[in-house]
Amino acid sequence: MIAGAFATAVAVGTALLSLPAAATAGRSTALLDALFTATSAVCVTGLVVVDTGAHWSTFGELVILGLIQVGGLGIMTLATLFTVLLSQRFGLRARFLAQAETKALELRDIGRLIRRIAAFLLGFEAAVALVLAARLAFGYGEPAGRAAYLGVFHAVAAVNNAGMSPHADSLVRYAVDPWICLTVSAAVIVGGLGFPVVFELARQWRRPRSWSVLTRITLTFSAVLLAGGTVVFAAVEWGNPATFGPFGAGGKVMSGFFASVQTRSAGFNTVDVTALRPESVLATDVLMFIGGGSAGTSGGIKVTTFGLLAYVMWAEMRNEPHVSVGYRRIPAANQRQALTVALLGVGLVVAATFALLGLSAAPLDRVLFEAISAFGTVGLSNGLTAALPPAGQLILVALMFLGRTGPLTVAAALALREHGRRYTLPEERTIVG
């Protein structure tokens, strides 16, 4: 269902973007360019092979905007419905716990749940668009209509973690503007947390002891990664004349925070990505691969997967018999699912990188960066995507599609196939390490 829904949206988007009316030149866009752009929009990635503002007409940009909206709403809805489906699959005790945490258990509540997700997403986008449009109109002298259009486009792209912009330089022109940068960052963070986490916080923000495991892991590790990324980017790029160097101290810190937020899946940039120092490139690779929260619009293996594996390591180092998060014990099956998703992600990135190295003369670091950006549905690029041959671009199309649908599909398949076994085999330990 998940793969079919996204494939259908990509096919419709490709057909619409192939129309002559979708391009400023009034001619049909090449099929591969239309397919790549549609996949990038539906999978809320942001990688492009043509300049969004220069190549696409207003109609084409509106199609892209619609595809981003469909992709973002679709992933939040499907991921949340997956949670409901699991609660129906498991026993009575698990269902009561799920009801207490999600407030949306019964199948008859699905319609109401979808309406709440849509209302939250559209309402938040409208608020972000209003702030951005006002800033563009009063701070940059944009005409009211143009300011409103740019505000809506960037708001939808930010909340859905897409990273596409009508500007050829993304948000470089607003690099030291806190109204633009911090508003876009807030939109990316909230959209990346996921609907279940946002609504649980809205209900129980004063009672952290009652937060679910999902909320605990998502908030804890999101904060750690955001803070760590800010420190790394600010420290490494502080004196780099091609990136943060020309900014004042406040601008450098804000740019470090903005970069830390965007590498988690959004893909906007306020500095030249190709000018980043190697340490920053490595940090970006790591953050892009981890991604954001489950049931959110971000990509990657998800911060919940990364956090759960960190708790598994901590429990093993302390010789604990069980893995616990807060006041809950994590089932062994849940731990295996996290390990499976993480290793499958590593396998996809390695396989794609290997194939791209054979198709491109670019060095490993550039190819790996582009592959992780596609898999993590981030959209940051060092300029390699547009220069790849058609076969390389098709690999990135597949990687974006698998990066968006893969983790959720694999997690759903593993969880829904759980069954009891009436026997156990004799134990035999092997050497580890």
Steps between C-alpha positions, in 0.01 A plus 500: 500500500776742596718432196199501266368830633831678457563344158159619381570854622838498325341380173233772510760765584726385216214526252405850616860628499548362149229733365622800298312733737719386791820649351584865444620421148156365408646167389466154651762420761714189449340196659796431730506859626126489568529160672792614715325821607170322573674233708699763687180695576280205599778351713554851648869487417597819318770374262459655155647455153362831365474844661157506666441873456646531149378179334148457636211734429260613770282201411800269529597646839142457623510136388825454696342670800200269479722194477695611807173545689372160392829333594522665841138441592520147363801395705360650822161334441639160401748494787230594751256246353776242530505573874124444515533181294758362740275576795227291332749220432629465854334380817256672731766632740701657218182651356413667830852641523480626142163660568642681801791631294346581161138581587409341166461124516185371338477457125187713497714791621723495192297762313515737796870431538574584134301823530703598807827431319391706197376785718824505698719493189305764307452726802868494589599564139266800488657648815854454364398645162354808668824574687717446191273702273492792743878499530551485123250782442616739771866402528591442134244710314341209316158578347215360708409227251859389450568506876191287566598251229858464626375479859259217418754311285775511762255424783366186330853389409631565853218333696517198269882494518527526121764772461396618154508872428417721202833672568799349321715560810244353743502734805854639464366854457337475846803348674513745794127578520364347822137551393549279197756252630348436843144480365603248235699306763201486735280375217752228411536388863126478569429327170780254566386407851189326374129530568485260801784681681364849431153412625628318805707806589196721450307288749767412754786749471477565874527129589819363347487194728192383310653541151504193276822330395462647149484854635786447746738362240401750231540807720815384680701403196366781282625748759838325526550488124385859448731632772791283388456599138484869588826480695680303227391720210564827684843388624620353170366773270561797734803626309417361156484807270284310250227413752457650852810721494337827382222480764510650848509279809120486524469421131754220526317335790165537324646359178639204696158436650330538161743253341444253784123519450507473121733200486245297697283479184389843376778594258488881496841667510625851580862440392668330207493127577798434275712735716447308824809360668545120509403480869170672426436272205549195723269644767241571229522141374436364850208732575340441159515124548339515846220736396208613715207359694275209408156587358643838398591648163874445547698211352799287593493190715321723758626637826286244686694217333831664586388576856368151562830347386683740733288375791576141398874574510466675837313205649759255366792700639331510841420127480128572539270206421244728331501821298295767675397848393345706776251275672456252215689187395571470125408161348780302336305499173500881499878500543545260207276718284716806571817307416345370177390845384842650577699229324270501197556875478875449510472233230294722269739793532809284445348325198388828342836664568684206341280522189537879474879478529498284188290755312676817611858623519418693820691411820353278769410780742284682243327181384435381854360841596252493211397140570433566870311819412273302267447211742435735792264709281702807597563683175838654575730471198862569417406550135549140390135402441444710188836388358429127531417296188138378463581165662643678805195723532273193481699348787432813704130480406488144632695600811262790575199272458648223715626750756150641541295180488759243611542561876124522560422204276768280657399600853134426425580164341722390789257609769188355337667165435582440865373165626564276793715187473422197714856378526854635548829362376802430725725799559853522369704819533734623230788745508396862452764758406 
